[in-house]
Amino acid sequence: MLSPEATAKIEYELTKYPADQRQAAVMSALRIVQTERGWLSKESITEVAQYLRIPEIAAMEVASFYNMYDLTPVGKYKIAICTNISCMLRDSDVIVDHLKAKLGVDFNEVTPDGKFCLKEGECMGACGGAPLLIVNNHTMHEFLTPAKVDALLEELK
Amino acid sequence: MATQQTQAPVMTELAGQTLMALRTLTEDNPASLDTYIKLGGYSSLKRVVSEKTKATDIITAVKNSGLRGRGGAGFPTGLKWSFMPRYFDGVKYLVCNTDEGEPGTFKDRDIIRYNPHQLIEGMAIAAYTLGARVGYNYIHGEIWQDYEIFEAALQEAKAAGYLGENLFGTNFSFDLYAVHGYGAYICGEETALIESIEGKKGQPRFKPPFPASYGVFGKPTNVNNTESYASIPWILQHGGEAFAALGVPNSGGTKLFSVSGHVEKPGNYEVKMGMPFTELLALSGGIWKGRKLKAVIPGGPSTAVMPAEAILKATMDYDGLSKAGSSLGAGSMIVMDDTTCMVKTLQRLSYFFYEESCGQCTPCREGTGWVYRVITRIVNGQGKMEDLELLTSVSNNIAGRTICALGEAAATPVLSFIKHFRPEFEYYIQHGKSMVEGK
């Protein structure tokens, strides 16, 4: 069952589209449910599809196409770090190595305590602040240094 | 008429910049409605709507401004607007493309977080001109905090009577909404973006029909880039000619350049079109760590890389960069110093296009992976000299054989890197290691 908070948010998104275009809200509905539950299980995707009265496959196609939707558990904090050209030129590899060593995981792995997951992201459209990462899809941290990463991980305890 | 110039436009100089799209940056609270109104904001919208300025007059002003699509294609905005059907029985849509995902591009982010009302006013004027009833601003999902700033600005504008029903007591109504992507570069392509607004996978549509006849929900739709819409209020406030005069022939106005990579002060710089590259480089603090310039990708990876000697002589405008062998693109300048390994840089770019290919067209889906694997083989010391011809051949067979421009975009870095830095690729193949390593 979607929570009342989630359905209220989805209803707000639906006001943006014509009444006969409920599928248009699937991008935000999946985002809302993922934010609440941490990741999108098959059941979550089905619930979103049922709520929007669209075929399950239509919701699944969207959930699997866009890379910010997580179809497997990502721990309490998903850290997505950009390694694309502008970040690479400003030594994102140093930050990646630091994160991997500090967390003891490789990309796409979750720490044994279930707290952190490290992902390699594609360009996040904020290259002036390179190197950078995003926590749980919605909070960006720019101009990273190993010291800044340490402070951030401390904060995310 | 709207474009009549009553007084000389005041341009704000911020450390050598000419602020037009980001004109609120000189103020303390740049994103607020009060700040924007203090600088004359929403006056153009109010005037054209209240005076019932003719749509054709506004389109003429936009044509005279020389404004060209700031998303990368450089198509004249006024001409694009004239493609929208004037008479249509039903809702027409307006779409803004704030889906920046091409590496090195981050200019529109600053418009929505520092000057959102200028974009809203520009879209409202466009909606009035084109008869659009509903608008969507599609924002890159990764810049979530900025999405929220824009949503707040929409509420502010609505409460103040600049969006919604019967604006300024006329029969003009316009609703504008923020919607978001969630991690797909391809959605920067306008028809993929439209599919995404409709709640589908972002796979580009065949064109024609173009969005002007078959866009969002199958209705006539005008799609422009954020910076393009944000230029409209200024053009109507000061006149198309004044806008054109800011730049150089064939490249009117100012341009936001996103400067990233090996410079001392990466960031966005809004300058007059036609500024020499060397001046823009100086504005961004020059090459970092006292090193030398090696190469620049001037407009995002879908534009050809330029060796130092070519870019150092170029001016930053459509003709200037095209004469110098590349193009302006979205103004996303990626700067590389002399320690950069071009083979590994190309490997990273080719991985990006492989990862982001939507998979719809075989040449792109298969070709981008093939290119990535061959370059990776070279980086791993297993390259063969004939790989360079193979890379060229595969790239040439992607470009022009796909529904959208991602095919060309993926081929351009490969072809231009090999063209300009061939000895570096040959060295890597012969020695199994980079020419610049250990520097």
Coordinates of C-alpha atoms in Angstrom, one line a residue:
Chain A
M1 CA 0.0 0.0 0.0
L2 CA 1.3 3.4 -0.9
S3 CA 1.5 5.7 2.1
P4 CA -0.9 8.6 2.4
E5 CA 2.1 11.0 2.1
A6 CA 3.2 9.3 -1.1
T7 CA -0.3 9.4 -2.6
A8 CA -0.7 13.0 -1.7
K9 CA 2.5 13.8 -3.5
I10 CA 1.5 11.7 -6.5
E11 CA -1.8 13.5 -6.7
Y12 CA 0.0 16.9 -6.7
E13 CA 2.1 15.6 -9.7
L14 CA -1.0 14.5 -11.5
T15 CA -2.4 18.0 -11.4
K16 CA 0.4 18.9 -13.9
Y17 CA -1.1 16.8 -16.7
P18 CA -4.5 16.4 -18.5
A19 CA -6.8 14.0 -16.6
D20 CA -6.5 11.3 -19.3
Q21 CA -2.7 11.3 -19.2
R22 CA -2.0 9.6 -15.8
Q23 CA 1.0 7.8 -17.2
A24 CA 2.9 11.1 -17.4
A25 CA 3.2 11.1 -13.6
V26 CA 5.0 7.8 -13.5
M27 CA 8.5 9.4 -13.4
S28 CA 7.7 11.4 -10.3
A29 CA 5.5 8.6 -8.7
L30 CA 8.5 6.2 -8.9
R31 CA 10.8 8.9 -7.5
I32 CA 8.4 9.6 -4.6
V33 CA 8.0 5.9 -3.7
Q34 CA 11.7 5.2 -4.1
T35 CA 12.6 8.2 -1.8
E36 CA 10.2 6.8 0.8
R37 CA 11.3 3.1 0.6
G38 CA 15.0 3.5 -0.3
W39 CA 14.7 1.4 -3.6
L40 CA 12.1 0.1 -6.0
S41 CA 11.1 -3.5 -5.5
K42 CA 9.0 -5.2 -8.2
E43 CA 6.0 -4.9 -5.8
S44 CA 6.6 -1.1 -5.4
I45 CA 6.6 -0.7 -9.2
T46 CA 3.4 -2.7 -9.4
E47 CA 1.8 -0.5 -6.7
V48 CA 2.7 2.6 -8.7
A49 CA 1.3 1.2 -11.9
Q50 CA -1.9 0.2 -10.2
Y51 CA -2.3 3.6 -8.6
L52 CA -1.8 5.3 -12.0
R53 CA -4.0 2.7 -13.7
I54 CA -1.3 1.9 -16.3
P55 CA 0.1 -1.5 -17.3
E56 CA 2.8 -2.8 -15.0
I57 CA 5.2 -3.1 -17.9
A58 CA 4.9 0.6 -18.7
A59 CA 6.1 1.5 -15.1
M60 CA 8.8 -1.2 -15.3
E61 CA 10.1 0.1 -18.6
V62 CA 10.5 3.6 -17.1
A63 CA 12.0 2.3 -13.8
S64 CA 14.6 0.2 -15.7
F65 CA 15.5 2.9 -18.3
Y66 CA 16.5 5.8 -16.1
N67 CA 19.6 5.2 -14.0
M68 CA 18.5 7.1 -10.9
Y69 CA 15.9 4.5 -10.1
D70 CA 17.4 1.6 -8.0
L71 CA 15.9 -1.8 -8.6
T72 CA 18.1 -3.4 -6.0
P73 CA 18.7 -2.3 -2.4
V74 CA 21.2 0.5 -2.0
G75 CA 21.6 0.8 1.7
K76 CA 20.7 3.8 3.8
Y77 CA 22.9 6.1 1.8
K78 CA 23.5 5.7 -1.9
I79 CA 26.6 7.7 -3.0
A80 CA 26.7 8.2 -6.7
I81 CA 30.0 9.7 -7.8
C82 CA 30.6 11.2 -11.3
T83 CA 33.6 10.0 -13.2
N84 CA 32.9 11.6 -16.5
I85 CA 35.4 13.8 -18.3
S86 CA 35.2 17.1 -16.4
C87 CA 35.3 15.2 -13.0
M88 CA 38.0 12.9 -14.3
L89 CA 40.2 15.8 -15.3
R90 CA 39.8 17.1 -11.7
D91 CA 40.9 13.8 -10.2
S92 CA 37.6 12.1 -9.4
D93 CA 39.7 8.8 -9.4
V94 CA 41.4 10.0 -6.2
I95 CA 38.0 10.5 -4.6
V96 CA 36.7 7.1 -5.9
D97 CA 39.8 5.3 -4.5
H98 CA 39.4 7.1 -1.2
L99 CA 35.7 6.2 -1.0
K100 CA 36.3 2.5 -1.9
A101 CA 39.1 2.2 0.7
K102 CA 37.1 4.0 3.4
L103 CA 33.9 2.0 2.8
G104 CA 35.6 -1.2 1.9
V105 CA 33.3 -1.7 -1.1
D106 CA 33.6 -1.6 -4.9
F107 CA 31.0 0.1 -7.2
N108 CA 27.5 -1.4 -6.9
E109 CA 28.2 -3.0 -3.5
V110 CA 26.6 -2.3 -0.2
T111 CA 28.6 -2.1 3.0
P112 CA 27.9 -5.1 5.3
D113 CA 26.2 -2.9 7.8
G114 CA 23.7 -1.9 5.1
K115 CA 24.6 1.8 5.4
F116 CA 26.4 2.8 2.2
C117 CA 26.3 1.9 -1.5
L118 CA 28.8 3.3 -4.0
K119 CA 27.6 3.9 -7.6
E120 CA 29.5 5.3 -10.6
G121 CA 27.3 8.0 -12.0
E122 CA 27.2 9.6 -15.4
C123 CA 27.4 13.4 -16.0
M124 CA 25.3 15.2 -13.4
G125 CA 25.3 18.6 -15.1
A126 CA 27.3 20.4 -12.5
C127 CA 30.8 20.1 -13.9
G128 CA 31.9 23.5 -12.6
G129 CA 31.9 21.9 -9.1
A130 CA 33.9 18.8 -10.1
P131 CA 34.7 16.4 -8.6
L132 CA 31.2 15.8 -7.2
L133 CA 28.8 13.2 -5.8
I134 CA 25.2 12.9 -5.0
V135 CA 23.8 11.3 -1.8
N136 CA 20.4 9.5 -2.2
N137 CA 19.8 11.2 -5.6
H138 CA 18.9 14.6 -4.2
T139 CA 21.8 16.1 -2.3
M140 CA 24.8 17.2 -4.3
H141 CA 28.3 17.7 -2.8
E142 CA 30.8 19.6 -5.0
F143 CA 34.5 20.5 -5.0
L144 CA 35.3 17.2 -3.3
T145 CA 38.6 16.5 -1.5
P146 CA 39.4 13.4 0.5
A147 CA 39.0 15.5 3.7
K148 CA 35.6 16.7 2.6
V149 CA 34.6 13.1 1.9
D150 CA 35.7 12.1 5.4
A151 CA 33.6 14.9 6.9
L152 CA 30.6 13.9 4.8
L153 CA 30.8 10.2 5.8
E154 CA 31.0 11.3 9.4
E155 CA 27.9 13.3 9.0
L156 CA 26.0 10.4 7.4
K157 CA 26.5 8.1 10.4
Chain B
M1 CA 5.5 48.1 -30.3
A2 CA 7.2 45.9 -27.9
T3 CA 10.7 46.1 -29.3
Q4 CA 10.9 49.9 -29.2
Q5 CA 14.0 50.9 -27.3
T6 CA 13.3 53.7 -24.9
Q7 CA 16.7 53.9 -23.3
A8 CA 20.2 52.3 -23.7
P9 CA 20.2 48.9 -22.1
V10 CA 22.2 48.7 -18.9
M11 CA 24.5 45.7 -18.9
T12 CA 25.9 44.5 -15.7
E13 CA 29.6 43.9 -15.7
L14 CA 30.7 41.2 -13.2
A15 CA 34.4 40.8 -13.5
G16 CA 34.6 41.1 -17.2
Q17 CA 31.3 39.4 -17.9
T18 CA 28.2 40.8 -19.6
L19 CA 25.2 39.5 -17.6
M20 CA 21.9 39.1 -19.5
A21 CA 20.5 35.7 -18.7
L22 CA 22.1 35.9 -15.3
R23 CA 21.5 39.6 -14.7
T24 CA 20.3 39.0 -11.1
L25 CA 23.7 37.7 -10.1
T26 CA 24.8 41.2 -8.9
E27 CA 22.1 41.2 -6.3
D28 CA 22.0 39.7 -2.8
N29 CA 19.1 37.4 -3.3
P30 CA 19.3 36.7 -7.0
A31 CA 16.5 34.0 -7.3
S32 CA 13.8 36.0 -5.6
L33 CA 10.8 37.6 -7.3
D34 CA 11.5 41.0 -5.6
T35 CA 15.0 41.1 -7.0
Y36 CA 13.8 40.2 -10.5
I37 CA 11.1 42.9 -10.4
K38 CA 13.5 45.5 -9.1
L39 CA 15.6 44.9 -12.3
G40 CA 12.5 45.5 -14.5
G41 CA 11.4 41.8 -14.5
Y42 CA 8.0 40.8 -15.9
S43 CA 7.6 44.3 -17.5
S44 CA 7.9 42.9 -21.0
L45 CA 5.3 40.2 -20.3
K46 CA 2.9 42.7 -18.8
R47 CA 3.3 45.0 -21.7
V48 CA 2.8 42.6 -24.5
V49 CA -0.1 40.9 -22.9
S50 CA -1.9 44.1 -21.8
E51 CA -1.2 45.9 -25.1
K52 CA -2.1 42.8 -27.0
T53 CA 1.0 43.0 -29.1
K54 CA 0.7 41.0 -32.3
A55 CA 2.5 37.6 -32.3
T56 CA 4.1 38.4 -35.6
D57 CA 5.7 41.5 -34.2
I58 CA 7.2 39.5 -31.3
I59 CA 8.5 36.9 -33.7
T60 CA 10.0 39.6 -35.8
A61 CA 11.8 41.0 -32.8
V62 CA 13.2 37.6 -31.9
K63 CA 14.3 37.0 -35.5
N64 CA 16.0 40.4 -35.5
S65 CA 17.8 39.6 -32.3
G66 CA 19.8 36.9 -34.1
L67 CA 19.0 34.5 -31.1
R68 CA 20.0 31.0 -32.0
G69 CA 19.1 27.9 -30.0
R70 CA 21.3 27.8 -27.0
G71 CA 20.9 24.0 -26.4
G72 CA 23.6 23.2 -29.0
A73 CA 22.0 23.1 -32.4
G74 CA 22.0 26.9 -32.9
F75 CA 18.8 26.9 -34.9
P76 CA 17.3 30.4 -35.2
T77 CA 14.7 30.8 -32.4
G78 CA 12.5 33.2 -34.3
L79 CA 12.3 30.9 -37.3
K80 CA 11.5 27.9 -35.0
W81 CA 8.6 29.9 -33.4
S82 CA 7.2 30.6 -36.9
F83 CA 6.7 26.8 -37.4
M84 CA 4.1 26.6 -34.7
P85 CA 0.6 26.4 -36.2
R86 CA -1.2 29.7 -35.6
Y87 CA -4.7 28.2 -35.6
F88 CA -5.2 24.9 -33.8
D89 CA -8.3 23.7 -32.2
G90 CA -7.0 22.4 -28.9
V91 CA -4.2 22.9 -26.4
K92 CA -0.8 23.8 -27.7
Y93 CA 2.3 23.1 -25.5
L94 CA 5.5 24.9 -24.6
V95 CA 8.5 22.9 -23.4
C96 CA 11.7 24.1 -21.9
N97 CA 14.7 21.8 -22.1
T98 CA 16.7 22.0 -18.9
D99 CA 18.0 18.5 -19.2
E100 CA 21.7 19.2 -19.1
G101 CA 23.6 15.9 -19.2
E102 CA 26.2 16.4 -21.9
P103 CA 29.5 16.3 -20.1
G104 CA 30.8 19.8 -19.4
T105 CA 27.3 21.5 -19.7
F106 CA 26.0 23.2 -16.6
K107 CA 24.8 26.7 -17.6
D108 CA 21.0 26.2 -17.4
R109 CA 21.4 25.0 -13.9
D110 CA 22.6 28.5 -12.9
I111 CA 19.6 30.1 -14.7
I112 CA 17.1 28.1 -12.8
R113 CA 18.8 28.5 -9.4
Y114 CA 19.9 32.2 -9.8
N115 CA 17.4 33.7 -12.2
P116 CA 14.4 31.5 -12.4
H117 CA 11.9 34.3 -13.0
Q118 CA 13.6 35.4 -16.2
L119 CA 13.0 32.0 -17.6
I120 CA 9.4 32.0 -16.4
E121 CA 8.8 35.4 -18.0
G122 CA 10.5 34.2 -21.2
M123 CA 8.3 31.1 -21.4
A124 CA 5.2 33.1 -20.6
I125 CA 6.0 35.5 -23.4
A126 CA 6.6 32.6 -25.8
A127 CA 3.3 31.0 -24.7
Y128 CA 1.5 34.3 -25.4
T129 CA 3.2 34.5 -28.8
L130 CA 2.6 30.9 -29.8
G131 CA -0.8 30.5 -28.2
A132 CA 0.4 27.8 -25.8
R133 CA -1.9 27.1 -22.9
V134 CA 0.4 24.8 -20.9
G135 CA 4.2 24.7 -20.4
Y136 CA 6.6 22.2 -18.9
N137 CA 10.2 22.8 -17.8
Y138 CA 11.9 19.5 -17.9
I139 CA 14.8 19.6 -15.5
H140 CA 17.8 17.2 -15.2
G141 CA 17.0 14.9 -12.2
E142 CA 20.5 15.1 -10.8
I143 CA 20.2 18.8 -9.9
W144 CA 17.4 18.2 -7.5
Q145 CA 18.1 21.1 -5.1
D146 CA 17.8 23.4 -8.1
Y147 CA 14.6 21.7 -9.3
E148 CA 13.1 22.7 -5.9
I149 CA 14.2 26.3 -6.3
F150 CA 12.5 26.4 -9.6
E151 CA 9.3 24.9 -8.3
A152 CA 9.3 27.5 -5.5
A153 CA 9.8 30.3 -8.1
L154 CA 6.8 28.9 -10.0
Q155 CA 4.6 29.2 -6.9
E156 CA 5.8 32.7 -6.3
A157 CA 5.1 33.8 -9.9
K158 CA 1.6 32.2 -9.7
A159 CA 0.8 34.0 -6.5
A160 CA 1.9 37.3 -7.9
G161 CA -0.3 36.9 -11.0
Y162 CA 2.3 36.2 -13.6
L163 CA 1.1 32.6 -14.3
G164 CA -2.4 31.1 -14.3
E165 CA -5.8 32.2 -15.5
N166 CA -6.6 35.5 -17.2
L167 CA -3.3 37.2 -16.7
F168 CA -3.4 41.0 -16.3
G169 CA -7.2 40.9 -16.7
T170 CA -7.0 39.6 -20.3
N171 CA -8.1 36.3 -21.7
F172 CA -4.5 35.0 -21.8
S173 CA -3.9 32.1 -19.5
F174 CA -0.8 30.1 -19.1
D175 CA 0.1 27.3 -16.7
L176 CA 3.7 26.3 -16.2
Y177 CA 5.0 23.2 -14.4
A178 CA 8.3 21.8 -13.5
V179 CA 8.9 18.1 -14.4
H180 CA 12.1 16.1 -14.0
G181 CA 14.3 13.5 -15.7
Y182 CA 15.9 10.8 -13.6
G183 CA 19.2 9.9 -15.2
A184 CA 19.1 9.6 -19.0
Y185 CA 21.4 11.8 -21.2
I186 CA 19.2 11.0 -24.2
C187 CA 16.3 13.0 -22.8
G188 CA 18.2 16.1 -23.8
E189 CA 17.1 15.2 -27.3
E190 CA 13.8 17.0 -27.8
T191 CA 11.6 14.1 -28.9
A192 CA 13.1 11.8 -26.2
L193 CA 12.3 14.6 -23.7
I194 CA 8.7 14.7 -24.9
E195 CA 8.4 10.9 -24.5
S196 CA 9.8 11.3 -21.0
I197 CA 7.2 14.0 -20.2
E198 CA 4.6 11.6 -21.3
G199 CA 5.9 9.0 -18.8
K200 CA 7.8 6.8 -21.2
K201 CA 11.3 5.6 -21.9
G202 CA 13.3 8.4 -23.4
Q203 CA 13.7 7.0 -26.9
P204 CA 13.7 9.6 -29.7
R205 CA 11.0 9.8 -32.2
F206 CA 11.4 9.8 -36.0
K207 CA 11.2 13.3 -37.4
P208 CA 9.2 14.4 -39.2
P209 CA 6.6 15.0 -37.8
F210 CA 8.4 17.7 -35.8
P211 CA 7.2 18.7 -32.3
A212 CA 5.6 21.9 -33.8
S213 CA 3.0 19.6 -35.4
Y214 CA 3.2 16.5 -33.1
G215 CA 4.7 17.1 -29.7
V216 CA 3.6 16.5 -26.1
F217 CA 0.5 14.3 -26.0
G218 CA 0.5 14.5 -29.8
K219 CA -0.2 18.3 -29.8
P220 CA 1.7 21.1 -31.4
T221 CA 4.7 21.9 -29.1
N222 CA 7.5 24.4 -29.1
V223 CA 10.7 23.2 -27.5
N224 CA 13.5 25.6 -26.7
N225 CA 16.5 25.6 -24.4
T226 CA 16.5 27.3 -21.0
E227 CA 19.0 30.0 -22.0
S228 CA 17.0 30.7 -25.2
Y229 CA 13.8 31.4 -23.3
A230 CA 15.6 33.4 -20.7
S231 CA 16.9 35.7 -23.4
I232 CA 13.3 36.7 -24.6
P233 CA 12.4 39.2 -21.8
W234 CA 15.6 41.1 -22.5
I235 CA 15.0 41.1 -26.2
L236 CA 11.5 42.5 -25.7
Q237 CA 12.7 45.0 -23.2
H238 CA 15.5 46.4 -25.2
G239 CA 14.8 45.4 -28.8
G240 CA 16.0 42.7 -31.1
E241 CA 18.6 44.9 -32.6
A242 CA 20.1 45.8 -29.2
F243 CA 20.5 42.1 -28.5
A244 CA 22.1 41.4 -31.9
A245 CA 24.5 44.2 -31.3
L246 CA 25.8 42.6 -28.1
G247 CA 27.3 39.9 -30.2
V248 CA 28.8 39.6 -33.7
P249 CA 27.2 39.0 -37.1
N250 CA 25.4 35.7 -37.2
S251 CA 25.8 35.2 -33.4
G252 CA 23.6 37.7 -31.6
G253 CA 23.6 38.4 -27.9
T254 CA 25.6 37.1 -24.9
K255 CA 26.4 33.4 -24.3
L256 CA 26.8 31.5 -21.1
F257 CA 30.0 29.4 -21.3
S258 CA 30.4 26.5 -18.9
V259 CA 34.1 26.2 -18.3
S260 CA 35.3 23.0 -16.7
G261 CA 38.4 20.9 -16.5
H262 CA 42.0 22.2 -16.0
V263 CA 41.3 25.9 -15.3
E264 CA 41.9 27.7 -12.0
K265 CA 38.3 28.9 -11.7
P266 CA 35.8 26.6 -13.3
G267 CA 32.3 27.9 -13.6
N268 CA 29.8 29.7 -15.8
Y269 CA 30.9 32.9 -17.6
E270 CA 28.3 35.0 -19.5
V271 CA 30.1 37.0 -22.1
K272 CA 29.4 38.7 -25.4
M273 CA 29.4 36.4 -28.4
G274 CA 32.6 36.7 -30.3
M275 CA 34.9 37.0 -27.3
P276 CA 38.4 35.7 -28.1
F277 CA 39.0 32.3 -26.5
T278 CA 42.1 33.7 -24.8
E279 CA 40.0 36.3 -22.9
L280 CA 37.5 33.7 -21.8
L281 CA 40.3 31.5 -20.6
A282 CA 41.8 34.4 -18.7
L283 CA 38.3 35.1 -17.1
S284 CA 38.3 31.5 -15.8
G285 CA 41.7 32.0 -14.2
G286 CA 43.9 30.4 -17.0
I287 CA 45.3 26.9 -17.0
W288 CA 45.6 25.5 -13.5
K289 CA 48.9 24.7 -11.7
G290 CA 50.9 26.9 -14.2
R291 CA 50.6 24.2 -16.8
K292 CA 50.2 24.5 -20.6
L293 CA 47.0 24.2 -22.6
K294 CA 46.8 21.0 -24.7
A295 CA 43.3 20.9 -26.0
V296 CA 39.8 22.1 -25.6
I297 CA 36.4 20.6 -26.4
P298 CA 34.6 23.9 -27.0
G299 CA 30.9 22.9 -26.9
G300 CA 30.5 19.6 -25.2
P301 CA 31.8 16.2 -26.4
S302 CA 29.5 16.2 -29.4
T303 CA 31.7 19.0 -30.8
A304 CA 35.1 18.2 -32.2
V305 CA 38.1 18.5 -29.9
M306 CA 40.5 21.3 -30.8
P307 CA 44.3 21.3 -30.3
A308 CA 45.7 24.3 -28.4
E309 CA 47.0 26.1 -31.5
A310 CA 43.5 26.0 -33.2
I311 CA 41.5 27.2 -30.2
L312 CA 44.0 29.9 -29.1
K313 CA 43.2 31.8 -32.4
A314 CA 39.5 31.3 -32.2
T315 CA 36.6 33.5 -31.2
M316 CA 33.7 32.2 -29.1
D317 CA 30.8 32.4 -31.5
Y318 CA 29.1 30.1 -34.1
D319 CA 31.2 31.2 -37.1
G320 CA 34.4 31.7 -35.1
L321 CA 34.4 28.1 -33.9
S322 CA 33.2 26.6 -37.1
K323 CA 36.0 28.3 -39.0
A324 CA 38.4 26.9 -36.5
G325 CA 37.2 23.4 -37.1
S326 CA 34.7 22.7 -34.4
S327 CA 31.4 24.2 -33.3
L328 CA 29.9 26.2 -30.4
G329 CA 27.5 23.5 -29.3
A330 CA 26.0 24.4 -25.9
G331 CA 29.1 26.5 -25.0
S332 CA 30.5 23.7 -22.8
M333 CA 34.2 24.3 -22.8
I334 CA 36.2 21.4 -21.4
V335 CA 39.8 22.5 -21.0
M336 CA 42.7 20.0 -20.9
D337 CA 46.3 20.7 -19.8
D338 CA 49.5 19.1 -21.2
T339 CA 49.3 16.2 -18.7
T340 CA 46.1 14.9 -20.2
C341 CA 46.2 11.5 -21.9
M342 CA 44.0 11.8 -24.9
V343 CA 43.6 8.0 -25.2
K344 CA 42.2 7.6 -21.7
T345 CA 40.1 10.7 -22.1
L346 CA 38.5 9.3 -25.2
Q347 CA 38.0 5.9 -23.5
R348 CA 35.9 7.7 -20.8
L349 CA 33.9 9.6 -23.4
S350 CA 33.2 6.5 -25.4
Y351 CA 32.1 4.7 -22.3
F352 CA 29.6 7.6 -21.7
F353 CA 28.0 7.3 -25.1
Y354 CA 27.9 3.5 -24.8
E355 CA 26.2 3.7 -21.5
E356 CA 23.7 6.4 -22.6
S357 CA 22.7 5.0 -26.0
C358 CA 19.0 4.4 -25.7
G359 CA 19.4 1.1 -27.6
Q360 CA 16.8 1.9 -30.3
C361 CA 19.0 2.1 -33.4
T362 CA 21.4 -0.8 -34.1
P363 CA 24.4 1.3 -35.3
C364 CA 24.4 3.3 -32.1
R365 CA 23.6 0.5 -29.7
E366 CA 26.2 -1.8 -31.1
G367 CA 28.7 0.7 -32.5
T368 CA 29.2 2.6 -29.2
G369 CA 30.0 -0.6 -27.4
W370 CA 32.3 -1.7 -30.1
V371 CA 34.2 1.6 -30.0
Y372 CA 34.5 1.5 -26.3
R373 CA 35.8 -2.1 -26.3
V374 CA 38.5 -1.3 -29.0
I375 CA 39.7 1.8 -27.1
T376 CA 39.8 -0.2 -23.9
R377 CA 41.9 -2.8 -25.6
I378 CA 44.4 -0.1 -26.6
V379 CA 44.4 1.3 -23.0
N380 CA 45.1 -2.2 -21.7
G381 CA 48.1 -2.5 -24.0
Q382 CA 46.6 -4.9 -26.4
G383 CA 45.9 -2.5 -29.2
K384 CA 46.8 -3.0 -32.9
M385 CA 47.7 -0.3 -35.4
E386 CA 44.7 -1.3 -37.5
D387 CA 42.4 -0.5 -34.6
L388 CA 42.7 3.2 -35.5
E389 CA 41.1 2.5 -38.9
L390 CA 38.6 0.3 -37.3
L391 CA 37.6 3.0 -34.8
T392 CA 37.2 5.5 -37.7
S393 CA 35.2 3.1 -39.8
V394 CA 32.8 2.1 -36.9
S395 CA 32.3 5.7 -36.0
N396 CA 31.6 6.7 -39.6
N397 CA 29.0 3.9 -39.7
I398 CA 27.2 5.2 -36.6
A399 CA 27.1 8.8 -37.7
G400 CA 24.1 9.6 -40.0
R401 CA 22.5 6.2 -39.6
T402 CA 20.5 6.8 -36.5
I403 CA 17.1 8.4 -35.6
C404 CA 18.7 11.1 -33.4
A405 CA 21.9 13.0 -33.2
L406 CA 23.4 10.8 -30.5
G407 CA 25.0 8.8 -33.3
E408 CA 26.9 11.8 -34.6
A409 CA 27.6 12.9 -31.0
A410 CA 29.3 9.5 -30.3
A411 CA 31.3 9.5 -33.5
T412 CA 32.6 13.1 -33.2
P413 CA 35.0 12.6 -30.3
V414 CA 36.5 9.4 -31.8
L415 CA 37.1 11.0 -35.2
S416 CA 38.4 14.3 -33.9
F417 CA 40.6 12.8 -31.1
I418 CA 42.3 10.4 -33.6
K419 CA 42.6 13.2 -36.3
H420 CA 44.3 15.7 -34.0
F421 CA 46.2 13.4 -31.6
R422 CA 47.0 10.4 -33.8
P423 CA 50.7 10.1 -32.7
E424 CA 49.5 9.8 -29.1
F425 CA 47.3 6.9 -30.1
E426 CA 50.0 5.3 -32.2
Y427 CA 52.5 5.6 -29.3
Y428 CA 50.0 4.0 -26.9
I429 CA 49.5 1.0 -29.3
Q430 CA 53.3 0.6 -29.9
H431 CA 54.4 0.9 -26.3
G432 CA 51.4 -0.3 -24.4
K433 CA 51.4 2.8 -22.3
S434 CA 50.6 6.5 -22.5
M435 CA 52.9 9.1 -24.0
V436 CA 52.2 11.5 -21.2
E437 CA 52.3 9.3 -18.2
G438 CA 54.8 10.0 -15.5
K439 CA 55.0 13.7 -16.4

